[in-house]
Structure formats: C-alpha cells, structure tokens
PDB file of C-alpha atoms in Angstrom:
ATOM      1  CA  UNK A   4       0.000   0.000   0.000  1.00  0.00           C
ATOM      2  CA  UNK A   5       2.829   2.415   0.851  1.00  0.00           C
ATOM      3  CA  UNK A   6       4.520   1.429  -2.410  1.00  0.00           C
ATOM      4  CA  UNK A   7       1.311   2.260  -4.322  1.00  0.00           C
ATOM      5  CA  UNK A   8       1.174   5.712  -2.735  1.00  0.00           C
ATOM      6  CA  UNK A   9       4.863   6.240  -3.456  1.00  0.00           C
ATOM      7  CA  UNK A  10       4.398   5.196  -7.088  1.00  0.00           C
ATOM      8  CA  UNK A  11       1.356   7.458  -7.431  1.00  0.00           C
ATOM      9  CA  UNK A  12       3.278  10.407  -5.979  1.00  0.00           C
ATOM     10  CA  UNK A  13       6.205   9.790  -8.322  1.00  0.00           C
ATOM     11  CA  UNK A  14       3.917   9.483 -11.336  1.00  0.00           C
ATOM     12  CA  UNK A  15       2.022  12.651 -10.481  1.00  0.00           C
ATOM     13  CA  UNK A  16       5.234  14.579  -9.805  1.00  0.00           C
ATOM     14  CA  UNK A  17       6.814  13.306 -13.025  1.00  0.00           C
ATOM     15  CA  UNK A  18       3.767  14.400 -15.036  1.00  0.00           C
ATOM     16  CA  UNK A  19       3.954  17.866 -13.494  1.00  0.00           C
ATOM     17  CA  UNK A  20       7.718  18.167 -14.095  1.00  0.00           C
ATOM     18  CA  UNK A  21       7.359  17.019 -17.705  1.00  0.00           C
ATOM     19  CA  UNK A  22       4.645  19.637 -18.211  1.00  0.00           C
ATOM     20  CA  UNK A  23       6.827  22.393 -16.705  1.00  0.00           C
ATOM     21  CA  UNK A  24       9.972  21.345 -18.580  1.00  0.00           C
ATOM     22  CA  UNK A  25       9.177  19.307 -21.715  1.00  0.00           C
ATOM     23  CA  UNK A  26      12.888  18.556 -22.201  1.00  0.00           C
ATOM     24  CA  UNK A  27      12.610  16.131 -19.276  1.00  0.00           C
ATOM     25  CA  UNK A  28      11.893  12.647 -20.525  1.00  0.00           C
ATOM     26  CA  UNK A  29       9.918  10.052 -18.649  1.00  0.00           C
ATOM     27  CA  UNK A  30      12.130   7.208 -17.520  1.00  0.00           C
ATOM     28  CA  UNK A  31       9.930   4.171 -17.165  1.00  0.00           C
ATOM     29  CA  UNK A  32      11.425   1.176 -15.451  1.00  0.00           C
ATOM     30  CA  UNK A  33       8.477  -1.008 -16.412  1.00  0.00           C
ATOM     31  CA  UNK A  34       8.838  -4.070 -18.584  1.00  0.00           C
ATOM     32  CA  UNK A  35       7.132  -3.677 -21.952  1.00  0.00           C
ATOM     33  CA  UNK A  36       4.605  -6.427 -21.165  1.00  0.00           C
ATOM     34  CA  UNK A  37       3.373  -4.704 -17.984  1.00  0.00           C
ATOM     35  CA  UNK A  38       0.195  -2.608 -18.077  1.00  0.00           C
ATOM     36  CA  UNK A  39       0.669   1.174 -17.789  1.00  0.00           C
ATOM     37  CA  UNK A  40       0.265   2.754 -14.369  1.00  0.00           C
ATOM     38  CA  UNK A  41      -3.245   4.059 -13.605  1.00  0.00           C
ATOM     39  CA  UNK A  42      -2.905   6.876 -11.062  1.00  0.00           C
ATOM     40  CA  UNK A  43      -6.574   7.286 -10.171  1.00  0.00           C
ATOM     41  CA  UNK A  44      -7.200   3.544  -9.852  1.00  0.00           C
ATOM     42  CA  UNK A  45      -4.185   3.155  -7.558  1.00  0.00           C
ATOM     43  CA  UNK A  46      -5.261   6.065  -5.360  1.00  0.00           C
ATOM     44  CA  UNK A  47      -8.820   4.753  -5.128  1.00  0.00           C
ATOM     45  CA  UNK A  48      -7.565   1.300  -4.133  1.00  0.00           C
ATOM     46  CA  UNK A  49      -5.214   2.761  -1.505  1.00  0.00           C
ATOM     47  CA  UNK A  50      -7.978   4.947  -0.073  1.00  0.00           C
ATOM     48  CA  UNK A  51     -10.303   1.933   0.088  1.00  0.00           C
ATOM     49  CA  UNK A  52      -7.708  -0.028   2.063  1.00  0.00           C
ATOM     50  CA  UNK A  53      -7.017   2.933   4.363  1.00  0.00           C
ATOM     51  CA  UNK A  54     -10.757   3.312   4.971  1.00  0.00           C
ATOM     52  CA  UNK A  55     -10.973  -0.323   6.030  1.00  0.00           C
ATOM     53  CA  UNK A  56      -8.239   0.016   8.692  1.00  0.00           C
ATOM     54  CA  UNK A  57     -10.645   0.912  11.477  1.00  0.00           C
ATOM     55  CA  UNK A  58     -12.984  -1.989  10.633  1.00  0.00           C
ATOM     56  CA  UNK A  59     -10.059  -4.407  10.585  1.00  0.00           C
ATOM     57  CA  UNK A  60      -8.834  -3.124  13.941  1.00  0.00           C
ATOM     58  CA  UNK A  61     -12.310  -3.348  15.467  1.00  0.00           C
ATOM     59  CA  UNK A  62     -12.553  -6.918  14.221  1.00  0.00           C
ATOM     60  CA  UNK A  63      -9.180  -7.702  15.795  1.00  0.00           C
ATOM     61  CA  UNK A  64     -10.338  -6.169  19.081  1.00  0.00           C
ATOM     62  CA  UNK A  65     -13.308  -8.533  19.172  1.00  0.00           C
ATOM     63  CA  UNK A  66     -11.021 -11.576  19.116  1.00  0.00           C
ATOM     64  CA  UNK A  67      -9.948 -13.455  22.258  1.00  0.00           C
ATOM     65  CA  UNK A  68      -8.005 -11.606  24.944  1.00  0.00           C
ATOM     66  CA  UNK A  69      -4.732 -13.122  23.743  1.00  0.00           C
ATOM     67  CA  UNK A  70      -4.832 -10.841  20.676  1.00  0.00           C
ATOM     68  CA  UNK A  71      -6.678  -7.920  22.185  1.00  0.00           C
ATOM     69  CA  UNK A  72      -3.839  -6.298  24.120  1.00  0.00           C
ATOM     70  CA  UNK A  73      -1.385  -5.887  21.189  1.00  0.00           C
ATOM     71  CA  UNK A  74      -4.110  -4.430  18.967  1.00  0.00           C
ATOM     72  CA  UNK A  75      -5.221  -1.938  21.601  1.00  0.00           C
ATOM     73  CA  UNK A  76      -1.627  -0.704  21.813  1.00  0.00           C
ATOM     74  CA  UNK A  77      -1.297  -0.101  18.065  1.00  0.00           C
ATOM     75  CA  UNK A  78      -4.860   0.985  17.214  1.00  0.00           C
ATOM     76  CA  UNK A  79      -4.066   4.701  17.400  1.00  0.00           C
ATOM     77  CA  UNK A  80      -0.974   4.245  15.265  1.00  0.00           C
ATOM     78  CA  UNK A  81      -2.953   2.487  12.542  1.00  0.00           C
ATOM     79  CA  UNK A  82      -5.570   5.236  12.669  1.00  0.00           C
ATOM     80  CA  UNK A  83      -2.725   7.736  12.228  1.00  0.00           C
ATOM     81  CA  UNK A  84      -1.329   5.806   9.271  1.00  0.00           C
ATOM     82  CA  UNK A  85      -4.763   5.709   7.687  1.00  0.00           C
ATOM     83  CA  UNK A  86      -5.231   9.468   8.101  1.00  0.00           C
ATOM     84  CA  UNK A  87      -1.743  10.155   6.735  1.00  0.00           C
ATOM     85  CA  UNK A  88      -2.359   8.009   3.661  1.00  0.00           C
ATOM     86  CA  UNK A  89      -5.666   9.790   3.017  1.00  0.00           C
ATOM     87  CA  UNK A  90      -3.913  13.165   3.312  1.00  0.00           C
ATOM     88  CA  UNK A  91      -1.120  12.100   0.953  1.00  0.00           C
ATOM     89  CA  UNK A  92      -3.700  10.784  -1.531  1.00  0.00           C
ATOM     90  CA  UNK A  93      -5.517  14.117  -1.390  1.00  0.00           C
ATOM     91  CA  UNK A  94      -2.255  15.959  -2.113  1.00  0.00           C
ATOM     92  CA  UNK A  95      -1.481  13.659  -5.040  1.00  0.00           C
ATOM     93  CA  UNK A  96      -4.979  14.223  -6.449  1.00  0.00           C
ATOM     94  CA  UNK A  97      -4.426  17.990  -6.069  1.00  0.00           C
ATOM     95  CA  UNK A  98      -1.117  17.830  -7.988  1.00  0.00           C
ATOM     96  CA  UNK A  99      -2.763  15.723 -10.697  1.00  0.00           C
ATOM     97  CA  UNK A 100      -5.725  18.110 -10.937  1.00  0.00           C
ATOM     98  CA  UNK A 101      -3.443  21.171 -11.137  1.00  0.00           C
ATOM     99  CA  UNK A 102      -1.335  19.559 -13.849  1.00  0.00           C
ATOM    100  CA  UNK A 103      -4.432  18.640 -15.858  1.00  0.00           C
ATOM    101  CA  UNK A 104      -5.817  22.180 -15.551  1.00  0.00           C
ATOM    102  CA  UNK A 105      -2.475  23.755 -16.506  1.00  0.00           C
ATOM    103  CA  UNK A 106      -2.183  21.482 -19.551  1.00  0.00           C
ATOM    104  CA  UNK A 107      -5.723  22.326 -20.687  1.00  0.00           C
ATOM    105  CA  UNK A 108      -5.244  26.070 -20.157  1.00  0.00           C
ATOM    106  CA  UNK A 109      -1.935  25.986 -22.033  1.00  0.00           C
ATOM    107  CA  UNK A 110      -3.494  24.178 -24.997  1.00  0.00           C
ATOM    108  CA  UNK A 111      -6.347  26.690 -25.030  1.00  0.00           C
ATOM    109  CA  UNK A 112      -3.915  29.613 -24.828  1.00  0.00           C
ATOM    110  CA  UNK A 113      -1.784  28.299 -27.703  1.00  0.00           C
ATOM    111  CA  UNK A 114      -4.889  27.564 -29.789  1.00  0.00           C
ATOM    112  CA  UNK A 115      -6.111  31.134 -29.262  1.00  0.00           C
ATOM    113  CA  UNK A 116      -2.687  32.545 -30.156  1.00  0.00           C
ATOM    114  CA  UNK A 117      -2.714  30.637 -33.453  1.00  0.00           C
ATOM    115  CA  UNK A 118      -5.973  32.314 -34.504  1.00  0.00           C
TER     116      UNK A 118
END
C-alpha cells in the first residue's frame, strides 16, 4: 500500500515536471509487457484499504483476549497511518488536478494565439 502511494506520488510529480519542462523525458522502469500505471485507480484502491483500517482493527479487538492487548496498543498508530495516507492521496490528487488544468489552459492559450 505504501509502495502504491509512493508510485502514485512519483507518477504525479513526473507528469507535473514534464509539463513544466518538456525537455525532461519520462524514464519508465516497467517491462514492456506490464500494463501502464493508472494513477486514479491506484489512489482509489489505496484509499479503500485505508478506509478499512478501522474496521479491521475493530474486528481484531473482538477476538480473544490473547490478541486484544497488542491491537489496543497499536490501534491509534494504525488510525494515524490511515489518516496520513488519506492526506497524501488528497495531495497527489491535487497535484494531478493542477497539472491537468495547466495542460488544458496551455493548450487553449496556444490555440487562441494561433488564430
């Protein structure tokens, strides 16, 4: 899950940097037979997992006392991780949205200049 967020952040940042400086080339380390990275799908999947943290922890707390104590000790930490991942996902979506808007406005500007 952390790797997905990291990959999404890198992809979003790369897209923004390529837009700002077109001389930068995308360096993909993906094999040619692997499907292209889908930023929005990855973020949605990560957010879904983060949203399920509290339910998973509550389920663990309902188990026998042997397991209960360790989960009580880490419950707040997992809630913190979940909130952090949601915040990071929101920032990545913001970067992606800004890049998309800037690209569209630039295309519109250049199209109007050509007229």
